mmCIF file of C-alpha atoms and ligand atoms in Angstrom:
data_model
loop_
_atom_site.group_PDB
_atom_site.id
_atom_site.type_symbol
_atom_site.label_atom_id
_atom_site.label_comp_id
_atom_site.label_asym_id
_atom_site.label_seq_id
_atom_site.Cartn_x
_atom_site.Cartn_y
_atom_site.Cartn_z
ATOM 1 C CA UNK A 626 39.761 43.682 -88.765
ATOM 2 C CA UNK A 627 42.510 42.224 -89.783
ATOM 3 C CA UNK A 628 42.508 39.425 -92.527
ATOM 4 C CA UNK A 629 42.429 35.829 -91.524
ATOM 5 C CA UNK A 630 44.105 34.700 -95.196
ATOM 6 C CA UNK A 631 44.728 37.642 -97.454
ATOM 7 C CA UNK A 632 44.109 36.221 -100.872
ATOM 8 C CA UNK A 633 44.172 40.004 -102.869
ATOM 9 C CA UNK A 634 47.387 40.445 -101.256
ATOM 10 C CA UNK A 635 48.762 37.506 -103.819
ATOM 11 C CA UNK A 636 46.362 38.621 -106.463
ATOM 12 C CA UNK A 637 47.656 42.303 -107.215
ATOM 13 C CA UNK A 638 51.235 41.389 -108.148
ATOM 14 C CA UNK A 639 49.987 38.757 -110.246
ATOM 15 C CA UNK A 640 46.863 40.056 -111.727
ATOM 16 C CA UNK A 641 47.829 40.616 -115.352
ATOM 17 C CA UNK A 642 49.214 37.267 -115.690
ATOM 18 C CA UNK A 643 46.084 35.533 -114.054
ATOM 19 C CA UNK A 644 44.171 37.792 -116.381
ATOM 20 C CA UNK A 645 45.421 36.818 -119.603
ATOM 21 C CA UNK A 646 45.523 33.279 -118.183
ATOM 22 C CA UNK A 647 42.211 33.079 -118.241
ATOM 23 C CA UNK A 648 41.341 35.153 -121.421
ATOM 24 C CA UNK A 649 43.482 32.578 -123.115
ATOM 25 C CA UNK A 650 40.553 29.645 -121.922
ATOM 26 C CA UNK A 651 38.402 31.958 -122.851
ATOM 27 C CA UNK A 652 39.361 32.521 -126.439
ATOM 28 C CA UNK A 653 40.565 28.732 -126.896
ATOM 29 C CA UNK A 654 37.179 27.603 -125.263
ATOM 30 C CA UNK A 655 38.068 24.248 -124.085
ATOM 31 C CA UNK A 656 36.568 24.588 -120.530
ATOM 32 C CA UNK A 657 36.515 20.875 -120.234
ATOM 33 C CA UNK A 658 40.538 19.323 -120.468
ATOM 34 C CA UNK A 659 41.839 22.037 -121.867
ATOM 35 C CA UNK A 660 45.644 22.440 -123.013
ATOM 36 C CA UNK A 661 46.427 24.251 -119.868
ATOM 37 C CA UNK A 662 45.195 20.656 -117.731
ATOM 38 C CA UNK A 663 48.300 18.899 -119.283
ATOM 39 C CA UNK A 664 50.237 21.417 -118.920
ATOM 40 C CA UNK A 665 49.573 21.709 -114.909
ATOM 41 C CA UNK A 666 50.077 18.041 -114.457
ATOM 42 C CA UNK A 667 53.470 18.308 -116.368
ATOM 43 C CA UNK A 668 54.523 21.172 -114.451
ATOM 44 C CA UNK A 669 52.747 19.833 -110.680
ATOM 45 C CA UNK A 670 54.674 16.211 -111.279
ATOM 46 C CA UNK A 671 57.878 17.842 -111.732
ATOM 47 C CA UNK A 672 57.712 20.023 -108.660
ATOM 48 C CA UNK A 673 56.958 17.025 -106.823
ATOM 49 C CA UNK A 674 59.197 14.901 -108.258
ATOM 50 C CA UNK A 675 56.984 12.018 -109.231
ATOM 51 C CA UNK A 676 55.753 10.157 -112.588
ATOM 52 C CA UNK A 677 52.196 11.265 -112.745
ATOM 53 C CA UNK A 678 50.235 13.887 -111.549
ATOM 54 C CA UNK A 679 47.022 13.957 -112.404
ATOM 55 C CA UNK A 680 44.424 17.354 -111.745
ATOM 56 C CA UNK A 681 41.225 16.394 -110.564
ATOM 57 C CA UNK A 682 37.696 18.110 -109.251
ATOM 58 C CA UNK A 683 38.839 19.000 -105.477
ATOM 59 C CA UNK A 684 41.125 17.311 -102.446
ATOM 60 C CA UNK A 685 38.129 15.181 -101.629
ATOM 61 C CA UNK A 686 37.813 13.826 -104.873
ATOM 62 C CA UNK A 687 41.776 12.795 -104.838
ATOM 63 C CA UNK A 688 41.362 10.834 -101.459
ATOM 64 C CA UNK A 689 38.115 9.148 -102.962
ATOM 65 C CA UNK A 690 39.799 8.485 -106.517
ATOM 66 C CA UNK A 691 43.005 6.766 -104.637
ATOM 67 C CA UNK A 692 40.854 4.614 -102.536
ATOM 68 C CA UNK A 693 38.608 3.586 -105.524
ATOM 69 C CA UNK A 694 41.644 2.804 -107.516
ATOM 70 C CA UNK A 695 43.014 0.196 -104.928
ATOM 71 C CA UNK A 696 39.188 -0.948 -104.650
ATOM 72 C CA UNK A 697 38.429 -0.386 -101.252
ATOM 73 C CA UNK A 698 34.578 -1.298 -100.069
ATOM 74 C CA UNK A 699 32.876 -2.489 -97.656
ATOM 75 C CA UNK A 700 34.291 -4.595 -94.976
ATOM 76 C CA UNK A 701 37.532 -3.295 -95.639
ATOM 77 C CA UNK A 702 39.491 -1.259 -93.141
ATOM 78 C CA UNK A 703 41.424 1.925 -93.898
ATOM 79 C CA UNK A 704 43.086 3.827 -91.186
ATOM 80 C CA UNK A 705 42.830 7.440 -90.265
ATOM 81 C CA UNK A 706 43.718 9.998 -87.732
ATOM 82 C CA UNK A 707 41.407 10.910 -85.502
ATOM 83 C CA UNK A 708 42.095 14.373 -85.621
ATOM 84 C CA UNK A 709 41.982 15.834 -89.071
ATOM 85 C CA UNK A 710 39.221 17.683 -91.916
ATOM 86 C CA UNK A 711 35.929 15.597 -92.134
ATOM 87 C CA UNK A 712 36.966 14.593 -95.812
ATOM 88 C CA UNK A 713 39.321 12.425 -94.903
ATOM 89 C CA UNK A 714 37.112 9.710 -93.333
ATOM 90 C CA UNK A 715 34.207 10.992 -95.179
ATOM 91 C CA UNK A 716 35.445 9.160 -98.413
ATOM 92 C CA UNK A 717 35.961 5.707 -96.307
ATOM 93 C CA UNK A 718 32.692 6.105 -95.580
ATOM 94 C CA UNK A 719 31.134 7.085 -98.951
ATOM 95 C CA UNK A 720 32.666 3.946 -100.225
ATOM 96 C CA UNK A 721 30.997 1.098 -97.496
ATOM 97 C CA UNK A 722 34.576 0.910 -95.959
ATOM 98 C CA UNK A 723 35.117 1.003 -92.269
ATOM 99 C CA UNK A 724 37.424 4.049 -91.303
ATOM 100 C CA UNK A 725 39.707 2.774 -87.903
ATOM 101 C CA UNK A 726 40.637 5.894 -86.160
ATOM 102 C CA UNK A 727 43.797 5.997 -84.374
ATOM 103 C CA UNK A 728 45.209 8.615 -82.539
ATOM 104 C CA UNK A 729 47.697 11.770 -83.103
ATOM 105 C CA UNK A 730 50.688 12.707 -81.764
ATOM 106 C CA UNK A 731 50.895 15.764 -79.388
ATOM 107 C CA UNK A 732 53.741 17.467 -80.906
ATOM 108 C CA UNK A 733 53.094 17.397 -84.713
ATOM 109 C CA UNK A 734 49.066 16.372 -84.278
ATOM 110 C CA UNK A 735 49.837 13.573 -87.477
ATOM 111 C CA UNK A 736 49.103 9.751 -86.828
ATOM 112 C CA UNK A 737 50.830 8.133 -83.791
ATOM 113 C CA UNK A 738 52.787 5.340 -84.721
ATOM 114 C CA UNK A 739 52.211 3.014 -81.936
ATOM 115 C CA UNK A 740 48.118 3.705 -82.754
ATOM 116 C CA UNK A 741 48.881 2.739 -86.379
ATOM 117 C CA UNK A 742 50.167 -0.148 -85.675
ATOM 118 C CA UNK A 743 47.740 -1.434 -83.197
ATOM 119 C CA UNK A 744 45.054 -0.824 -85.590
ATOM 120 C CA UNK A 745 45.963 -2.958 -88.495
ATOM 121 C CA UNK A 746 44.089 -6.098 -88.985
ATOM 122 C CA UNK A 747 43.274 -8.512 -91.523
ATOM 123 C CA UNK A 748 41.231 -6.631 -92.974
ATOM 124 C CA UNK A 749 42.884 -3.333 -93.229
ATOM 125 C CA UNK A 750 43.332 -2.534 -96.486
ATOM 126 C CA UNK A 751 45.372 1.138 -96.778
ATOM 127 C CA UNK A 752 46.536 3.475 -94.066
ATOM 128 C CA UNK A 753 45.719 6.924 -95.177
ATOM 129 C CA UNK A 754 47.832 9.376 -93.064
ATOM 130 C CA UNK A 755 47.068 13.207 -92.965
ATOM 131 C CA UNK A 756 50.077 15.621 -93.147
ATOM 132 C CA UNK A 757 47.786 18.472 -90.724
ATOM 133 C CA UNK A 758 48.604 21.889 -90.788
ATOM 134 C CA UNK A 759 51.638 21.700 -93.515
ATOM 135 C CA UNK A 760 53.934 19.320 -91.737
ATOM 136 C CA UNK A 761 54.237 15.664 -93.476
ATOM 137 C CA UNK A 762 53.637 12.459 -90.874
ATOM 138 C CA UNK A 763 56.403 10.456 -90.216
ATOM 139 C CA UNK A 764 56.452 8.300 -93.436
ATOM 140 C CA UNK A 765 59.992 6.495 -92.931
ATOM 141 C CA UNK A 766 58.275 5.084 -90.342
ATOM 142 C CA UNK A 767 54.366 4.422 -91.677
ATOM 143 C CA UNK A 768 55.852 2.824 -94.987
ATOM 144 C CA UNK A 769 58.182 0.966 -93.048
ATOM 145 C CA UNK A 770 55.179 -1.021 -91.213
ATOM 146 C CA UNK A 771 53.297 -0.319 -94.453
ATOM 147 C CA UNK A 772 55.491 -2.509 -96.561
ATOM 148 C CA UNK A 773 55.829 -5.368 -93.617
ATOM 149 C CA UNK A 774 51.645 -5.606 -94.051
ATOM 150 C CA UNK A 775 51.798 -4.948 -97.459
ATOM 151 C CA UNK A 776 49.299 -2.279 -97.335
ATOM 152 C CA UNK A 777 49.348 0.593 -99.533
ATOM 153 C CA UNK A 778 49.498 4.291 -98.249
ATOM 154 C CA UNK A 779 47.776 7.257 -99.070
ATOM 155 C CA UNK A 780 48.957 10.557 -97.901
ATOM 156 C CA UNK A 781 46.309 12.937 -97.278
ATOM 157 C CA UNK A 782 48.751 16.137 -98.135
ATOM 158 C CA UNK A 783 45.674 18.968 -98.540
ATOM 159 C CA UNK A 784 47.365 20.799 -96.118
ATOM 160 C CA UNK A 785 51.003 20.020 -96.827
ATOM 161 C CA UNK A 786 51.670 20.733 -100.597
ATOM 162 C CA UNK A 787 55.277 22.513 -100.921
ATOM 163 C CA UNK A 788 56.248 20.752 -97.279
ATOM 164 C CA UNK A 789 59.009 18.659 -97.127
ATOM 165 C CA UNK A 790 59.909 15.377 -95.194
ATOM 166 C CA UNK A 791 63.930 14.604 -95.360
ATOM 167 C CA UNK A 792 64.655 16.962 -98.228
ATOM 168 C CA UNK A 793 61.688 14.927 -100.484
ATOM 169 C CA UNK A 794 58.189 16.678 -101.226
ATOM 170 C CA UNK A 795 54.925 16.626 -99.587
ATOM 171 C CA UNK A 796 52.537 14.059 -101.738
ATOM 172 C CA UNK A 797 55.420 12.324 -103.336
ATOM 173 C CA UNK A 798 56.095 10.104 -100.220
ATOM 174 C CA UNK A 799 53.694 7.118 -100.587
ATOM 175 C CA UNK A 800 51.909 5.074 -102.993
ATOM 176 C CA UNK A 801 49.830 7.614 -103.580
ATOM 177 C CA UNK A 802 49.546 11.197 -102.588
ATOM 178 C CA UNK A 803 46.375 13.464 -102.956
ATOM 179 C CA UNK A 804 46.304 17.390 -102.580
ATOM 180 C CA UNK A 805 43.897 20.113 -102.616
ATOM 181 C CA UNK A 806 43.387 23.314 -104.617
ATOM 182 C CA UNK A 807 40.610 24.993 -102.251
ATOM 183 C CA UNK A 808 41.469 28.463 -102.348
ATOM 184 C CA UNK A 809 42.721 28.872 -99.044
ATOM 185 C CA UNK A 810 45.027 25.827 -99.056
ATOM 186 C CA UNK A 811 49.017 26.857 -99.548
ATOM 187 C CA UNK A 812 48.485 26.475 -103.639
ATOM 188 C CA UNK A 813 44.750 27.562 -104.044
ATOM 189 C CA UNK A 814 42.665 27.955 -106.962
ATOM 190 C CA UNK A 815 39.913 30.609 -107.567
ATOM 191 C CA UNK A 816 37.431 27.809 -106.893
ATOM 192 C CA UNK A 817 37.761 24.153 -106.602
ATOM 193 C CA UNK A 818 40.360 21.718 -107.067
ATOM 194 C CA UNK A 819 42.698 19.082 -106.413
ATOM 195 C CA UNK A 820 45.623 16.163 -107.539
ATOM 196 C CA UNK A 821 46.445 12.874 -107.475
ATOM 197 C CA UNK A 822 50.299 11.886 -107.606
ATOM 198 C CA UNK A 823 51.604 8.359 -107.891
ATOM 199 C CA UNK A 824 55.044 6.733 -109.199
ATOM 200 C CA UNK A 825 53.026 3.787 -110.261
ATOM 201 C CA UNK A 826 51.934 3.471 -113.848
ATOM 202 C CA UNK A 827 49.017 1.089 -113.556
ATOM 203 C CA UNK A 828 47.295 3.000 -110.302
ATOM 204 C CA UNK A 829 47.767 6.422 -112.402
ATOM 205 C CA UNK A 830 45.908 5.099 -115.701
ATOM 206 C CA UNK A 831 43.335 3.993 -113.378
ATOM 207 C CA UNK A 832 42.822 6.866 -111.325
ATOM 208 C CA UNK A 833 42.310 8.885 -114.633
ATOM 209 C CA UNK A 834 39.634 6.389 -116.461
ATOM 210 C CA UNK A 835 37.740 6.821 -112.651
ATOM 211 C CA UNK A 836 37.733 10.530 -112.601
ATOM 212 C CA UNK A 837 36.151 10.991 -116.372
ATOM 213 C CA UNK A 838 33.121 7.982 -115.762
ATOM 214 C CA UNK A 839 35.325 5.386 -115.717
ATOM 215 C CA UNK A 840 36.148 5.551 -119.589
ATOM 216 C CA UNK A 841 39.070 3.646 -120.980
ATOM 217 C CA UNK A 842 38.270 5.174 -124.429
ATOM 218 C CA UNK A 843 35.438 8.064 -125.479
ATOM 219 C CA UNK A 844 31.783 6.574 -124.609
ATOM 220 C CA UNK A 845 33.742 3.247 -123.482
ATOM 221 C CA UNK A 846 32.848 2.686 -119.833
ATOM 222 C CA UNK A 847 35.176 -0.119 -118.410
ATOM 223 C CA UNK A 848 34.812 1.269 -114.595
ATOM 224 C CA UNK A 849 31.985 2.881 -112.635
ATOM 225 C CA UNK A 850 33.733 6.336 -111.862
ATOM 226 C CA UNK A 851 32.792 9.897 -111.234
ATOM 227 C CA UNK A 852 32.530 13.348 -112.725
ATOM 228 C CA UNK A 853 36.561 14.594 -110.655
ATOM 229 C CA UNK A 854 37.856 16.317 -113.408
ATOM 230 C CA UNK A 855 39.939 19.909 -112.730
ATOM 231 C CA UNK A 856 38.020 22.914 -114.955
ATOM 232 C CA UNK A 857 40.498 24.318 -116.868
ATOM 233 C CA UNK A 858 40.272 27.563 -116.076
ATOM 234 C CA UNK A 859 41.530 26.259 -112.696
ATOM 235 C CA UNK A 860 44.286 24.774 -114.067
ATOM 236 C CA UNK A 861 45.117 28.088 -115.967
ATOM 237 C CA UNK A 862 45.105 29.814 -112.535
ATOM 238 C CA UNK A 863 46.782 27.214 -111.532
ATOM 239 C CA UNK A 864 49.971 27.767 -113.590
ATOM 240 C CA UNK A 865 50.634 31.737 -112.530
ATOM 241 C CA UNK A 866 49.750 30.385 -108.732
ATOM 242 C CA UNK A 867 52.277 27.334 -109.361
ATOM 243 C CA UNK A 868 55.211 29.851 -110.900
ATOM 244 C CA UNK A 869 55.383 31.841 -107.603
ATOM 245 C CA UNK A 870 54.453 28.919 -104.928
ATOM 246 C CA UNK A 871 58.253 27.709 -104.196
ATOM 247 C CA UNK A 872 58.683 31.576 -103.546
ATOM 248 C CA UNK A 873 55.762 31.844 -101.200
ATOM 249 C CA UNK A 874 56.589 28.474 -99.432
ATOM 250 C CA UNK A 875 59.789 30.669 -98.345
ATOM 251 C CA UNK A 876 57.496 33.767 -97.410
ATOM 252 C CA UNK A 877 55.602 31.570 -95.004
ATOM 253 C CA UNK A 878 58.740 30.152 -92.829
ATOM 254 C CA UNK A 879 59.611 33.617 -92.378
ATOM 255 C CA UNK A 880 56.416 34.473 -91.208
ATOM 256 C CA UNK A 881 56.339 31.619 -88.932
ATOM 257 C CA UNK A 882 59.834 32.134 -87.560
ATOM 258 C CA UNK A 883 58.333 35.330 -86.587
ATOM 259 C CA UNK A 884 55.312 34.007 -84.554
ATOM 260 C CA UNK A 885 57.458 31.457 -83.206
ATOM 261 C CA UNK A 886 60.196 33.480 -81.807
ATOM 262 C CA UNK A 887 57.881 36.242 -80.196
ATOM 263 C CA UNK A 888 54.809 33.499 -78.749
ATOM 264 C CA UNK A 889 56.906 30.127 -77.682
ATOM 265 C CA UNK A 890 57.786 31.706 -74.554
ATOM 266 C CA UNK A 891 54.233 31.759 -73.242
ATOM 267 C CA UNK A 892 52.271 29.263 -75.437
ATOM 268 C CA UNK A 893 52.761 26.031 -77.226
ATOM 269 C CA UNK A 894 53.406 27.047 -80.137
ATOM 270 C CA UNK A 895 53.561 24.537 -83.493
ATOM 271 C CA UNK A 896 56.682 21.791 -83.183
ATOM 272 C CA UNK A 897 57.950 21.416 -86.841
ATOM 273 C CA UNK A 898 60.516 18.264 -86.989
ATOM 274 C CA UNK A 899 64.172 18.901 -87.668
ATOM 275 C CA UNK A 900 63.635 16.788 -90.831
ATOM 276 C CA UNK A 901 60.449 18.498 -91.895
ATOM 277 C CA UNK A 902 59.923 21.890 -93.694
ATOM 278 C CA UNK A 903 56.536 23.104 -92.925
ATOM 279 C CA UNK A 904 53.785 24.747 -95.770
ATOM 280 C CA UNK A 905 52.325 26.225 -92.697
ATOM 281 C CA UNK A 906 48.777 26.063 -94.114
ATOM 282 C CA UNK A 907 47.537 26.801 -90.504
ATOM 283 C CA UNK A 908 49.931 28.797 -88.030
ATOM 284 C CA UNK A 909 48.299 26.851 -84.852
ATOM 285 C CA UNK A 910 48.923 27.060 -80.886
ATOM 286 C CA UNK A 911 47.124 25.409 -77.392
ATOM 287 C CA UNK A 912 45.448 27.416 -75.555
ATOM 288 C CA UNK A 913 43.902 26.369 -72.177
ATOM 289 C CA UNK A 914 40.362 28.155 -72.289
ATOM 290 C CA UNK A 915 39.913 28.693 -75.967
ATOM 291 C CA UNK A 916 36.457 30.304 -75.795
ATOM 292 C CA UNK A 917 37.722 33.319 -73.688
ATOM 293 C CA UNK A 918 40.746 33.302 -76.264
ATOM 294 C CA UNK A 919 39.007 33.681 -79.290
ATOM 295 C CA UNK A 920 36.388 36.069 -77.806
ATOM 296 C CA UNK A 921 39.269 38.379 -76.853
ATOM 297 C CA UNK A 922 41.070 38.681 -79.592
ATOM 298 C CA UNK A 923 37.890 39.436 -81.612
ATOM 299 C CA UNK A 924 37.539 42.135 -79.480
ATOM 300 C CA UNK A 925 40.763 43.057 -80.427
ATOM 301 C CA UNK A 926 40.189 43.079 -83.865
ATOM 302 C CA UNK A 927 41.998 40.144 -84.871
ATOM 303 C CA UNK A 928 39.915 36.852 -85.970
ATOM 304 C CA UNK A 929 40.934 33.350 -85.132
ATOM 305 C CA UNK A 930 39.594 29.500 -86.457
ATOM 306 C CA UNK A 931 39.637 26.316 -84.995
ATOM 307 C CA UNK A 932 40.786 23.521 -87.069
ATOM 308 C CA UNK A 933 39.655 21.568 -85.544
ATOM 309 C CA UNK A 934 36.782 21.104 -82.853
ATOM 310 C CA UNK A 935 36.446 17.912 -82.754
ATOM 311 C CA UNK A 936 37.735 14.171 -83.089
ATOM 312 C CA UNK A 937 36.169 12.782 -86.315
ATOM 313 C CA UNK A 938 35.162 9.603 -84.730
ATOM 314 C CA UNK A 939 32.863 11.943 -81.969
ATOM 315 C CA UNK A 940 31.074 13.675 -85.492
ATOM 316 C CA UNK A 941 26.947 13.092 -85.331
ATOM 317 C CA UNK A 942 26.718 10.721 -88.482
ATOM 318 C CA UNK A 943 29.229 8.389 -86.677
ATOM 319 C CA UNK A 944 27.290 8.010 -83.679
ATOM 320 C CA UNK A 945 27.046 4.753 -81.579
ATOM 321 C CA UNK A 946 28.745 3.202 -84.584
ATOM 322 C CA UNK A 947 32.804 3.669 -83.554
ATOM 323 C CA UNK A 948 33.629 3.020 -79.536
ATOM 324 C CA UNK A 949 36.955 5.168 -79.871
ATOM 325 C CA UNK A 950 38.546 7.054 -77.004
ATOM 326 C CA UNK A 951 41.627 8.749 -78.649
ATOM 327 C CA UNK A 952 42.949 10.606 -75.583
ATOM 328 C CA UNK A 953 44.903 13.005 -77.150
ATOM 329 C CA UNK A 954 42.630 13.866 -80.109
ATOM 330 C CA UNK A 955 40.374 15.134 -77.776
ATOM 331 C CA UNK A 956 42.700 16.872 -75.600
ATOM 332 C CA UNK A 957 44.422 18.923 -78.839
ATOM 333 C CA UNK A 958 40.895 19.413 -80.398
ATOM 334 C CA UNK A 959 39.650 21.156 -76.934
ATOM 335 C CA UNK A 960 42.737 23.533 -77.090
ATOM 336 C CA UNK A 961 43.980 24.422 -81.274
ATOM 337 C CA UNK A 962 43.151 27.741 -82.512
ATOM 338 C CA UNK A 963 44.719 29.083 -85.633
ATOM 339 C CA UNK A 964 45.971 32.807 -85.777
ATOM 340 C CA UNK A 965 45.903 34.924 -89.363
ATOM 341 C CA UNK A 966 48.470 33.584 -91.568
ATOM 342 C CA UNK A 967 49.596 34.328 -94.768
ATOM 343 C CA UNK A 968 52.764 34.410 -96.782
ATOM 344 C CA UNK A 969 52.304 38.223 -98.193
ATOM 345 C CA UNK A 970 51.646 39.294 -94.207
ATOM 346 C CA UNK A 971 53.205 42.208 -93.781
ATOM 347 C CA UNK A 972 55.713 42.874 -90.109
ATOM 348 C CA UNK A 973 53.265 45.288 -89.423
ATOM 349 C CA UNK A 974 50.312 43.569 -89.299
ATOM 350 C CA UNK A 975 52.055 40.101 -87.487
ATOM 351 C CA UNK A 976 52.722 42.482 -84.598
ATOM 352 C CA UNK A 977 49.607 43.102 -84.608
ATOM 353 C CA UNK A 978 48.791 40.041 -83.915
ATOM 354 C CA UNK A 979 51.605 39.165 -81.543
ATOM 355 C CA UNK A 980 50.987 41.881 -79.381
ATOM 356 C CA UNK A 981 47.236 40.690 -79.104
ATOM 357 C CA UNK A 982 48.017 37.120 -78.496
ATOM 358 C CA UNK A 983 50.815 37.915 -75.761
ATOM 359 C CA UNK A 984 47.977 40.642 -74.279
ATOM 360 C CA UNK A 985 46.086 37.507 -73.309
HETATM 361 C C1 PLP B 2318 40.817 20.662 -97.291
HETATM 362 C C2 PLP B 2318 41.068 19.288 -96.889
HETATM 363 C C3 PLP B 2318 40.518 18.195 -97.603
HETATM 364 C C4 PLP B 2318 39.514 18.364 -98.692
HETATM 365 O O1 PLP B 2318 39.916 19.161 -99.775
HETATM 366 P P1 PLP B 2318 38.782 19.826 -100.712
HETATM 367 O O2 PLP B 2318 39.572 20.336 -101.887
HETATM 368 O O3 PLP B 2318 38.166 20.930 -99.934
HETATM 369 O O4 PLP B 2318 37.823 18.779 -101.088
HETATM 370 C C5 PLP B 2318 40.875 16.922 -97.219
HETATM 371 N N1 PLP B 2318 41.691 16.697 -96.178
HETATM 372 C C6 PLP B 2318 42.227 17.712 -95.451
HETATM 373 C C7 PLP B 2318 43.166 17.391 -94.333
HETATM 374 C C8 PLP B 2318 41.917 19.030 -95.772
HETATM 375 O O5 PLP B 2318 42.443 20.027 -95.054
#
């Protein structure tokens, strides 16, 4: 079988360093914001290219840390795709607010303008776009109507760290941007983690007090907050992953170009905007009778996933409370299936899975 991500495949070239990464936490034994915290943050806000970055305990825990810090609760209304990870309207949820889902666009699968628009009331209080499968949502546009209803945004960019929208970074386009460190996200950790980026002074000092019990000072509580830190032995991971991402960012367009080239002719195959560089965390196409699809190709030794199955809106917990019909949420989450995909994936192996997908 061949692997869906191949996570060893980075490892082995980088094992010594990882390795002597962590010995150093190990020796130093400050498990709990360590040296090596700081020194991701310095080294994650720079490759972004914004004032503070700030690690925290996982991508969920960013989104939920962003919406605490611009105090969003119940009766307030924060807008989400339809179509994205559960997390995304889970932490609207956790927090009493009402999340308004509004539908995607069929070419990049990120949050349709018009729907954005329609959804805002009086009582929205952020828009919280998700940049799905690597490629950033259109936020020219989304701040543009953002700043008209002065709402703040929040990009949901778990999938899209190391993209690019109009030559600027992934997480670096909005008030406030929130990523994800699970390890099979484009930068993963060996367990979790996550960060919070943000331009604006105030909103970052907050964010941190949240994520360590809301403490302004040691054992003085000024907010009700939560347990988000980042372990540092993450963050020490972290550092050897972050030297060699801008390289692997690279790996993965060629790898793409690749699929693209030899599958477009017979299947829809991902739509990356002229202004948008992808961090292809999912290499996605449409297929019309998905079941068959996957069942074949399993037979053919190569696995597939479905990100994802489902609108949010249509999830179990959420019934009878949201009367949403997002037309093409449903269509796209009927059809999506993801193909292996990682940046170390050998020529070799891709034709291997070329030549099964085009067998279909
Ligand atoms: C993975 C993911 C999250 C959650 O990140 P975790 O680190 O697993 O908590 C949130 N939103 C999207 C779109 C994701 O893909």
């Amino acid at each position: 079988m061949i692997p869906f991500i191949d996570l060893k495949a980075q490892y082995r070239p980088i094992e010594d360093k990882i390795k002597s990464r962590i010995n150093a936490v190990l020796e130093h034994g400050q498990f709990v914001m360590g040296p090596e915290v700081k020194e991701l943050e310095k080294n994650l806000a720079e490759y972004v290219g914004v004032k503070h970055a700030i690690g925290c305990s996982s991508g969920t825990d960013a989104l939920l840390l962003a919406l605490m810090a611009l105090n969003i609760g119940p009766g307030d209304e924060v807008i989400v795709p339809d179509f994205s990870f559960f997390a995304t309207s889970e932490v609207v949820s956790l927090l009493g607010a009402t999340p308004v889902f509004v539908d995607v666009d069929p070419k990049t699968y990120n949050m349709d303008i018009e729907s954005m628009k329609a959804a805002i009331t009086k009582d929205t209080k952020a828009i919280m776009p998700v940049s799905l499968y690597g490629q950033c949502a259109d936020f020219d546009e989304i701040n543009e109507i953002a700043v008209a209803n002065a709402l703040p945004v929040i990009e949901d960019g778990a999938q899209s760290f190391g993209g690019e929208y109009k030559g600027k970074k992934s997480c670096g386009l909005s008030t406030i941007g929130c990523t994800s460190f699970f390890p099979s996200k484009p930068l993963g950790a060996y367990g979790d983690g996550g960060a919070i980026f943000t331009n604006d002074d105030e909103l970052a000092s907050k964010m941190r007090e949240l994520l360590n019990h809301g403490q302004s000072g040691r054992y003085v509580h000024t907010r009700i907050g939560i347990n988000g830190r980042i372990d540092t032995m993450q963050a020490a991971i972290l550092l050897e992953k972050l030297a060699i991402f801008p390289k692997e960012i690279e790996l993965r367009q060629v790898v793409a170009k690749r699929y693209n080239d030899a599958l477009s002719k017979k299947f829809k195959t991902p739509s990356v905007e002229e202004h948008n560089l992808s961090a292809w965390a999912q290499y996605t196409i449409e297929v019309e009778d998905r079941t068959n699809f996957q069942d074949e190709m399993k037979k053919l030794n190569v696995p597939t996933a479905v990100h994802y199955p489902g609108s949010l809106s249509s999830q179990p917990v959420y019934h009878g409370m949201y009367d949403v019909e997002n037309e093409v949420t449903n269509s796209v989450a009927s059809k999506v299936v993801s193909l292996p995909f990682y940046p170390y994936m050998d020529e070799e192996t891709q034709n291997k899975v070329i030549e099964a997908v085009l067998s279909l």
